[in-house]
mmCIF file of C-alpha atoms and ligand atoms in Angstrom:
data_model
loop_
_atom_site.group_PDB
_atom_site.id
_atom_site.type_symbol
_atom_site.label_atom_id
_atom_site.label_comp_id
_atom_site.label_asym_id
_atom_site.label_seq_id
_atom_site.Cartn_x
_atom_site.Cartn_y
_atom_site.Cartn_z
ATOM 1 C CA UNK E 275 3.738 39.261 -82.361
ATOM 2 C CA UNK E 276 6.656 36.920 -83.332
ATOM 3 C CA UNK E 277 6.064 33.428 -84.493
ATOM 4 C CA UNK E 278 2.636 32.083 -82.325
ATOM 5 C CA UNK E 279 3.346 29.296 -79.997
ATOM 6 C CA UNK E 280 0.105 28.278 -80.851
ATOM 7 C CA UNK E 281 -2.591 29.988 -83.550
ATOM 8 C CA UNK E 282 -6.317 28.961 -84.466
ATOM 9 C CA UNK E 283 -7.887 30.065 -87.206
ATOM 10 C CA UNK E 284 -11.924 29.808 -87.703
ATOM 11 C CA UNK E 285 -11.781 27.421 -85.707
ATOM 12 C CA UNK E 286 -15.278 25.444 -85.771
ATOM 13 C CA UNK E 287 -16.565 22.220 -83.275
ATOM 14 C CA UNK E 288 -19.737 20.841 -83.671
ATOM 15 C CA UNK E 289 -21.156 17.636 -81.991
ATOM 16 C CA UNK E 290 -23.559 16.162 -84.788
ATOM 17 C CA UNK E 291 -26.079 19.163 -85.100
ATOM 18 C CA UNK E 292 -24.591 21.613 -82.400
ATOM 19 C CA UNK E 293 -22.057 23.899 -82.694
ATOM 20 C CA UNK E 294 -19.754 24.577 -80.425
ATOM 21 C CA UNK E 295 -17.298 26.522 -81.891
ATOM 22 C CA UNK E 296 -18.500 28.924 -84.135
ATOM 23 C CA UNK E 297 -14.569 30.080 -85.847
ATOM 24 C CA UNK E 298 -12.857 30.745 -83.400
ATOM 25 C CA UNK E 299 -9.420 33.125 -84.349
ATOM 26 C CA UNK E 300 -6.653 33.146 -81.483
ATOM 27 C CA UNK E 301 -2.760 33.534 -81.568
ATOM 28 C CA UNK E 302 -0.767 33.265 -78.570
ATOM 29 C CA UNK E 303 2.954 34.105 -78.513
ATOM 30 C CA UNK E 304 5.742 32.311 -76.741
ATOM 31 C CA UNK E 305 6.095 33.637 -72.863
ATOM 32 C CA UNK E 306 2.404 35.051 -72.933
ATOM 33 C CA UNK E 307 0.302 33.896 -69.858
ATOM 34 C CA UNK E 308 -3.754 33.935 -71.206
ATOM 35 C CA UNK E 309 -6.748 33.544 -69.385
ATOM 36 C CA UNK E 310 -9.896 32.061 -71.302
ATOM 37 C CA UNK E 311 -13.011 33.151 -69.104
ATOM 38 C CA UNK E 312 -16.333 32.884 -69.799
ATOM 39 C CA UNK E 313 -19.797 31.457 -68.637
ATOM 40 C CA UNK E 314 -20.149 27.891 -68.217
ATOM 41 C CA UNK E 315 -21.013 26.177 -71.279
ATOM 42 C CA UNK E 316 -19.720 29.401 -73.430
ATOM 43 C CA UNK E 317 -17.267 26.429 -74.820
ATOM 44 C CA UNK E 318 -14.082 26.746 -72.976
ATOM 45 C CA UNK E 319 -13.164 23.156 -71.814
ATOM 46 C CA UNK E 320 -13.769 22.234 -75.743
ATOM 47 C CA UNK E 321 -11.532 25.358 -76.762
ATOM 48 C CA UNK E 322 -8.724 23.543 -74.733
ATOM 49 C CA UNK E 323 -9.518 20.234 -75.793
ATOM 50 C CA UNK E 324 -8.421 21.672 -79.322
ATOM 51 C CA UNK E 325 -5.728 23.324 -78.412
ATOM 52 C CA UNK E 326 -4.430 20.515 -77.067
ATOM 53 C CA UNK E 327 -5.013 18.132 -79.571
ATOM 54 C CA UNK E 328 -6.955 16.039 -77.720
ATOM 55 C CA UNK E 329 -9.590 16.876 -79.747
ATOM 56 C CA UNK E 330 -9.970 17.622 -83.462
ATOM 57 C CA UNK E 331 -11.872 20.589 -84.888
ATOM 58 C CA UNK E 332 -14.607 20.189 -86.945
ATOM 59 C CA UNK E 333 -13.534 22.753 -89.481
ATOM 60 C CA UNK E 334 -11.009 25.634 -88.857
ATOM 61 C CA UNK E 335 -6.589 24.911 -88.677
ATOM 62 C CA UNK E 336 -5.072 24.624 -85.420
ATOM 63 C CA UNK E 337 -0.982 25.340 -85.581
ATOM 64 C CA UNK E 338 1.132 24.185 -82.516
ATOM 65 C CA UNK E 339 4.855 25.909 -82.769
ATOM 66 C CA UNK E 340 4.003 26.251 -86.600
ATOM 67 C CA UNK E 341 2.553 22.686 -87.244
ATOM 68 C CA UNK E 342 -0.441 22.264 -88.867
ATOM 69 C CA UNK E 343 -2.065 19.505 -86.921
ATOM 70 C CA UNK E 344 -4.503 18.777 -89.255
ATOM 71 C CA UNK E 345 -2.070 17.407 -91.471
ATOM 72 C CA UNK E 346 -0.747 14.603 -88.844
ATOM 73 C CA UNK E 347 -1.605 11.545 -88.248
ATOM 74 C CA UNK E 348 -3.173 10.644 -84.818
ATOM 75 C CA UNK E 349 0.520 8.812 -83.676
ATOM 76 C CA UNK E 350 2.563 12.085 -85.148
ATOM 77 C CA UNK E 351 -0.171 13.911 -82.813
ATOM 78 C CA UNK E 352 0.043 11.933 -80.296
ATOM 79 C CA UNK E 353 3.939 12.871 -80.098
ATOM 80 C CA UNK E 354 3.524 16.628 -81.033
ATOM 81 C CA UNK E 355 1.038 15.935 -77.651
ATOM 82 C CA UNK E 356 3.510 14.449 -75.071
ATOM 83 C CA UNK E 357 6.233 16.869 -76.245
ATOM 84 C CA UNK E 358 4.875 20.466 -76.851
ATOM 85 C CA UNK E 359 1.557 20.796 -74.153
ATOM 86 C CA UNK E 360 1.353 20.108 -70.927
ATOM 87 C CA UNK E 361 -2.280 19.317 -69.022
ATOM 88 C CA UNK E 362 -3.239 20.541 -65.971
ATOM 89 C CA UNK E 363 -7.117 19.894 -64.953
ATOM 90 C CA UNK E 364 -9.167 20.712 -62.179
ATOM 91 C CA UNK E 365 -9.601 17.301 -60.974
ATOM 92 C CA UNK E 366 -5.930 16.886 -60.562
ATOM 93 C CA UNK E 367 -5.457 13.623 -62.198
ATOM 94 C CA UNK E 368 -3.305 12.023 -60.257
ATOM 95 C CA UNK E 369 -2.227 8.489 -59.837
ATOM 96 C CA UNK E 370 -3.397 7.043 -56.349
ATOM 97 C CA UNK E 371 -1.212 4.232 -56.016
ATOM 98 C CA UNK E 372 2.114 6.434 -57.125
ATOM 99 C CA UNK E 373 4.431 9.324 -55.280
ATOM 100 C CA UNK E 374 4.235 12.812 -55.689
ATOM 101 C CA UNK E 375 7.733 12.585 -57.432
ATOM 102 C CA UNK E 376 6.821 9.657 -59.703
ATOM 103 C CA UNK E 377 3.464 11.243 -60.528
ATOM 104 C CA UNK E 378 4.896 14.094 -61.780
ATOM 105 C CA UNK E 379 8.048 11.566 -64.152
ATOM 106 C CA UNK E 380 4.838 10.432 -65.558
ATOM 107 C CA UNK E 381 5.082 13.689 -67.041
ATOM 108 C CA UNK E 382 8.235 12.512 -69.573
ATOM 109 C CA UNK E 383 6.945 9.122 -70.002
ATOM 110 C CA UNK E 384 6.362 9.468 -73.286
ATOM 111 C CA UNK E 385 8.944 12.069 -74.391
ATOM 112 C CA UNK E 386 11.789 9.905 -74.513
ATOM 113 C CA UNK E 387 13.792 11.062 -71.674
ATOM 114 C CA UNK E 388 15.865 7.849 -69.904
ATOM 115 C CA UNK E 389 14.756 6.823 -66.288
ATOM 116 C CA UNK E 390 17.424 8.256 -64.494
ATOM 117 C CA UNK E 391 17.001 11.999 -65.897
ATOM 118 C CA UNK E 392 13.328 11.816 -65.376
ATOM 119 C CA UNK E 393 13.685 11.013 -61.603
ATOM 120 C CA UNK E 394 16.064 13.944 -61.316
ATOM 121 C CA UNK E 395 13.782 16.098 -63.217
ATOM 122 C CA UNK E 396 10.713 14.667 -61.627
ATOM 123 C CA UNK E 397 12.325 15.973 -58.221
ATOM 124 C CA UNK E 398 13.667 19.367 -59.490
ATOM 125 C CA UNK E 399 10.097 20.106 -60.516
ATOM 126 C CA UNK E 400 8.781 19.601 -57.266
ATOM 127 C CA UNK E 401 10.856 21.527 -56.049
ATOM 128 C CA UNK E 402 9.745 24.259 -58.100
ATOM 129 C CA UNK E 403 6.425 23.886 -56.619
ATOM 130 C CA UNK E 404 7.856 24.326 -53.655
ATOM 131 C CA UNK E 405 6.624 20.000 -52.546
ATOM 132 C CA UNK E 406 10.554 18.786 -51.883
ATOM 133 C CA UNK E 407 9.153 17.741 -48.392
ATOM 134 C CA UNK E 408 6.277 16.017 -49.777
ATOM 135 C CA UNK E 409 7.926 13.916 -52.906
ATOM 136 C CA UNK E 410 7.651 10.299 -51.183
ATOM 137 C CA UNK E 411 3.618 11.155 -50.365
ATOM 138 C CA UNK E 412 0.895 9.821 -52.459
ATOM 139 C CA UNK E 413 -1.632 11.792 -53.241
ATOM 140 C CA UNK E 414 -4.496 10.731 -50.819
ATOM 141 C CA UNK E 415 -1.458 12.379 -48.321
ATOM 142 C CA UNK E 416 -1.488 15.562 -49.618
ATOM 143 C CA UNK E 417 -3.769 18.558 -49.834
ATOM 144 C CA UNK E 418 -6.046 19.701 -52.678
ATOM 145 C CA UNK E 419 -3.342 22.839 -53.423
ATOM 146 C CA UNK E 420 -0.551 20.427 -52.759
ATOM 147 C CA UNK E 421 -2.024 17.668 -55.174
ATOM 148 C CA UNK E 422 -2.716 20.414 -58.008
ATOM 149 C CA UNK E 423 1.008 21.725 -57.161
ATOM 150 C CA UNK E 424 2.090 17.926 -58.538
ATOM 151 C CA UNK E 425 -0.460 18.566 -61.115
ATOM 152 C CA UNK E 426 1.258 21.671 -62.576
ATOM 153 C CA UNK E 427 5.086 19.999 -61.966
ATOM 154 C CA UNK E 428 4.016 17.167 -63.876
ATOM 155 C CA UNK E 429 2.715 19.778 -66.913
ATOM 156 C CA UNK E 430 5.762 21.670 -66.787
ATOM 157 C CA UNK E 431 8.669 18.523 -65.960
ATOM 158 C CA UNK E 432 8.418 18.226 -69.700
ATOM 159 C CA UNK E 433 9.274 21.895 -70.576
ATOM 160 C CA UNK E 434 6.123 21.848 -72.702
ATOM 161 C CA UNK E 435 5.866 24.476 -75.632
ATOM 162 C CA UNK E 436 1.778 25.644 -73.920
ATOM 163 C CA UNK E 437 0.828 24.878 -70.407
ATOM 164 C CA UNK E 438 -3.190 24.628 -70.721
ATOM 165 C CA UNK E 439 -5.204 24.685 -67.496
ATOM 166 C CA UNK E 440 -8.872 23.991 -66.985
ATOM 167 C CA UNK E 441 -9.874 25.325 -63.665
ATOM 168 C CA UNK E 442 -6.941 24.846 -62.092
ATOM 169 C CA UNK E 443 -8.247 26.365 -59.374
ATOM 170 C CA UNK E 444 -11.760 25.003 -59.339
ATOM 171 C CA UNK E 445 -11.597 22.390 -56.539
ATOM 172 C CA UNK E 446 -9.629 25.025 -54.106
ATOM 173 C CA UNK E 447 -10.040 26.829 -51.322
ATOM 174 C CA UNK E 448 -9.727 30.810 -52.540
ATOM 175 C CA UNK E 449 -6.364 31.666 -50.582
ATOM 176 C CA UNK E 450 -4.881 27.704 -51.902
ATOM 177 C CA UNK E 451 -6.275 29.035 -55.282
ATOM 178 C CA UNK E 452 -4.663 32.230 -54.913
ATOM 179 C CA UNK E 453 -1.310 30.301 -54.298
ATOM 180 C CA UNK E 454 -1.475 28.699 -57.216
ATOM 181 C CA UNK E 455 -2.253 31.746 -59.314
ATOM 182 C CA UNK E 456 1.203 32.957 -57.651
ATOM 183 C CA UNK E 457 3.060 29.628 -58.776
ATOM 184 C CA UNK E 458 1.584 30.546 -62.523
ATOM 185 C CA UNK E 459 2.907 33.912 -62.781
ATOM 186 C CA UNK E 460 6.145 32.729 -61.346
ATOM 187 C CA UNK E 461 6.618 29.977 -64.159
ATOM 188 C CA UNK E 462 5.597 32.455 -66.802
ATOM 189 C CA UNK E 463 8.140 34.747 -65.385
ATOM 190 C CA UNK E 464 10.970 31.650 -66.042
ATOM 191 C CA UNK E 465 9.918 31.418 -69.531
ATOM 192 C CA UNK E 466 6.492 28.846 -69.596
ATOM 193 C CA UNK E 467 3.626 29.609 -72.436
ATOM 194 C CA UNK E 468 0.200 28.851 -70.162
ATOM 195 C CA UNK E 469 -3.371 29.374 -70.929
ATOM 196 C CA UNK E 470 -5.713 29.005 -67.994
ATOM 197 C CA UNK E 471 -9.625 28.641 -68.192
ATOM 198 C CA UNK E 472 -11.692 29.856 -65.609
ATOM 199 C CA UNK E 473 -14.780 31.402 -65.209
ATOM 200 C CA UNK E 474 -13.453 33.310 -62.483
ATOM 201 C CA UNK E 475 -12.873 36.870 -63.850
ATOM 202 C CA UNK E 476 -11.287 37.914 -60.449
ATOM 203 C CA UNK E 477 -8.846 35.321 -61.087
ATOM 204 C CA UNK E 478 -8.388 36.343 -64.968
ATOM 205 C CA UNK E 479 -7.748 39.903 -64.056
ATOM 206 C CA UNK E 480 -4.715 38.808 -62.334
ATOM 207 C CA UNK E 481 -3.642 37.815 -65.801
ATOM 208 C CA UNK E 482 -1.832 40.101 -68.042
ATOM 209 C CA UNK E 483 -4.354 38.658 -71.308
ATOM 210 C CA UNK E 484 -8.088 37.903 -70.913
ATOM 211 C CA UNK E 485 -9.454 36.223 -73.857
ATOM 212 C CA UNK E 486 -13.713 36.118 -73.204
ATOM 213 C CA UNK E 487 -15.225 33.225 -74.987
ATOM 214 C CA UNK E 488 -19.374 33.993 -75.074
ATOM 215 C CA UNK E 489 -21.694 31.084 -76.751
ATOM 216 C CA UNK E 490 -18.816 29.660 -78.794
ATOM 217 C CA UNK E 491 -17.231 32.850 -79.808
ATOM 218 C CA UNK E 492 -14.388 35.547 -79.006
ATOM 219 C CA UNK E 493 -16.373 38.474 -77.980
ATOM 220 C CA UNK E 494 -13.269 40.636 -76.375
ATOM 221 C CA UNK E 495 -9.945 39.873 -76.197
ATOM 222 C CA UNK E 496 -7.795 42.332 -74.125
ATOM 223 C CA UNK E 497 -4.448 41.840 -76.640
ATOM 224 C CA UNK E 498 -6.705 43.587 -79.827
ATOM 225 C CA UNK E 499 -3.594 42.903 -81.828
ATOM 226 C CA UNK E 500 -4.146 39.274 -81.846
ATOM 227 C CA UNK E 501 -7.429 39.591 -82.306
ATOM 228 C CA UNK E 502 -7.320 39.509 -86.559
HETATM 229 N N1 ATP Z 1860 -19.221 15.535 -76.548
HETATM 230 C C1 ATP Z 1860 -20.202 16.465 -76.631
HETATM 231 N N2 ATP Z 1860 -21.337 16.234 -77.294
HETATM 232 C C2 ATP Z 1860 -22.293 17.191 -77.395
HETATM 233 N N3 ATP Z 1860 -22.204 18.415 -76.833
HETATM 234 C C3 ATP Z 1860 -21.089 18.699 -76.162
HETATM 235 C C4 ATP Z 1860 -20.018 17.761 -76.012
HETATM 236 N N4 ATP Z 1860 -19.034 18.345 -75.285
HETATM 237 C C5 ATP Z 1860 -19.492 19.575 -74.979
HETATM 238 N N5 ATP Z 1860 -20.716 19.789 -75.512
HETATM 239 C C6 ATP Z 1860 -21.529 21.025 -75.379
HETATM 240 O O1 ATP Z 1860 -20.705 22.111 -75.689
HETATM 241 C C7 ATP Z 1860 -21.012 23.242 -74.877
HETATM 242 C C8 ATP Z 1860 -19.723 23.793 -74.298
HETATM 243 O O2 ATP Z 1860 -19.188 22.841 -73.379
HETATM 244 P P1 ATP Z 1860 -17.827 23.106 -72.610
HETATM 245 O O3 ATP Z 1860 -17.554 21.937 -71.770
HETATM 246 O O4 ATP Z 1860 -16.788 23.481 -73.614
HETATM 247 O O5 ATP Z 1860 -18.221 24.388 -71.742
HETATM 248 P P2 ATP Z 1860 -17.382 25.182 -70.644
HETATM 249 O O6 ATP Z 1860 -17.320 26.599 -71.114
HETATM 250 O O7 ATP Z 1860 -16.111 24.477 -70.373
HETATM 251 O O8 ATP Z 1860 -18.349 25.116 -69.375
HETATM 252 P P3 ATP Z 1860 -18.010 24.939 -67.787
HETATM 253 O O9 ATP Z 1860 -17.602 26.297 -67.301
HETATM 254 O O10 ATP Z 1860 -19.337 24.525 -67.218
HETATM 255 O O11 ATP Z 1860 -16.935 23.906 -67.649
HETATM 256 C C9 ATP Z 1860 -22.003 22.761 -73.855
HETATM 257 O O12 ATP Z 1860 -23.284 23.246 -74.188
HETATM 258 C C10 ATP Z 1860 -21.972 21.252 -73.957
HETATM 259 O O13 ATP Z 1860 -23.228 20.673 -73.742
HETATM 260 MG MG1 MG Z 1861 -15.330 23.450 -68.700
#
């Protein structure tokens, strides 16, 4: 594998006196699309809480493009955050009161870009998702799929380094969900880095990696290579 996008090593979370995490070892290589599947409560959500830095690990390194993150400090996170991973969740996360094409600026808000650029990439996104008809609608105006579509536009407006989705299909209909399985693939196929969670292995066998994540640990992992 060339340089990982993003690499955990023994990777350990515990909440006081449960663990979580019990060293978990995963590298992921720039223009690889991964799904993490497993049962519920196998530790998946807190896998991608990690990855993205949203959480800290309890033991373990986590390296984003080559950074140890354990050696910055929460601001220097914060920005590694806003510039290298984009979020999508199965809730959507949306903001009621804004329009599908400012939702998805929100995307850049913190990575610098002047106004004017992130309204023109705010709309080129959405049109990547295929909502160009739908940019002036707020949210409680569009459909689950098309809400989760602005979900993904907003992850990707940034040109993140890792896309990580939790469920992104969770709240959908299977034929929406299957739509936006299709809208994955294409953005890996134009260059994006995403991990999706699900514990839908139909849905992960559409994937060309499945990662299986069983009581805290990697039990299979389809790419043995990365497996170390
Ligand atoms: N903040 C916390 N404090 C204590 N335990 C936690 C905390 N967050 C998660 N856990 C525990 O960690 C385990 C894994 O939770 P996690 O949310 O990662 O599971 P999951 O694989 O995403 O499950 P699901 O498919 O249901 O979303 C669970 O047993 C949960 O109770
Ligand atoms: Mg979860």
């Amino acid at each position: 594998m060339t340089e990982p996008v993003l690499e955990l090593v023994e990777v350990v979370k515990s909440y006081g006196e449960v663990t979580v995490l019990h060293g978990v070892d995963l590298r992921v290589g720039p223009g690889e699309l991964v799904a993490v599947v497993g049962p519920s409560g196998s530790g998946k959500s807190t896998l991608l809480h990690i990855m993205g830095t949203l959480e800290r690990p309890s033991g373990g390194t986590v390296r984003i493009d080559g950074t140890d993150v354990a050696r910055l400090g929460d601001r220097q996170v914060a920005d590694v955050r806003a510039r290298d991973i984009g979020f999508v969740f199965q809730q959507f996360f949306l903001a009621a009161h804004a329009t599908a094409v400012e939702n998805v600026a929100d995307g850049m808000l913190y990575a610098g870009v002047p106004a004017r650029a992130r309204r023109r990439r705010a709309a080129e996104a959405l049109d990547r998702v295929g909502l160009s008809h739908r940019a002036r609608f707020k949210p409680s105006q569009l459909s689950g799929g098309e809400r989760q579509r602005v979900a993904i536009a907003r992850a990707l407006v940034g040109r993140p380094a890792i896309v990580l989705a939790d469920e992104p299909t969770g709240n959908l209909d299977s034929a929406t969900g299957g739509a936006i399985v299709e809208l994955l693939h294409e953005l890996n196929a134009d260059g994006a880095t995403i991990i999706v969670i699900t514990h839908d292995n139909d849905l992960a066998g559409k994937l060309p990696r499945q990662v299986h994540l069983l009581d805290g640990r990697i039990v299979r992992d389809s790419n043995a290579a990365a497996l170390r």
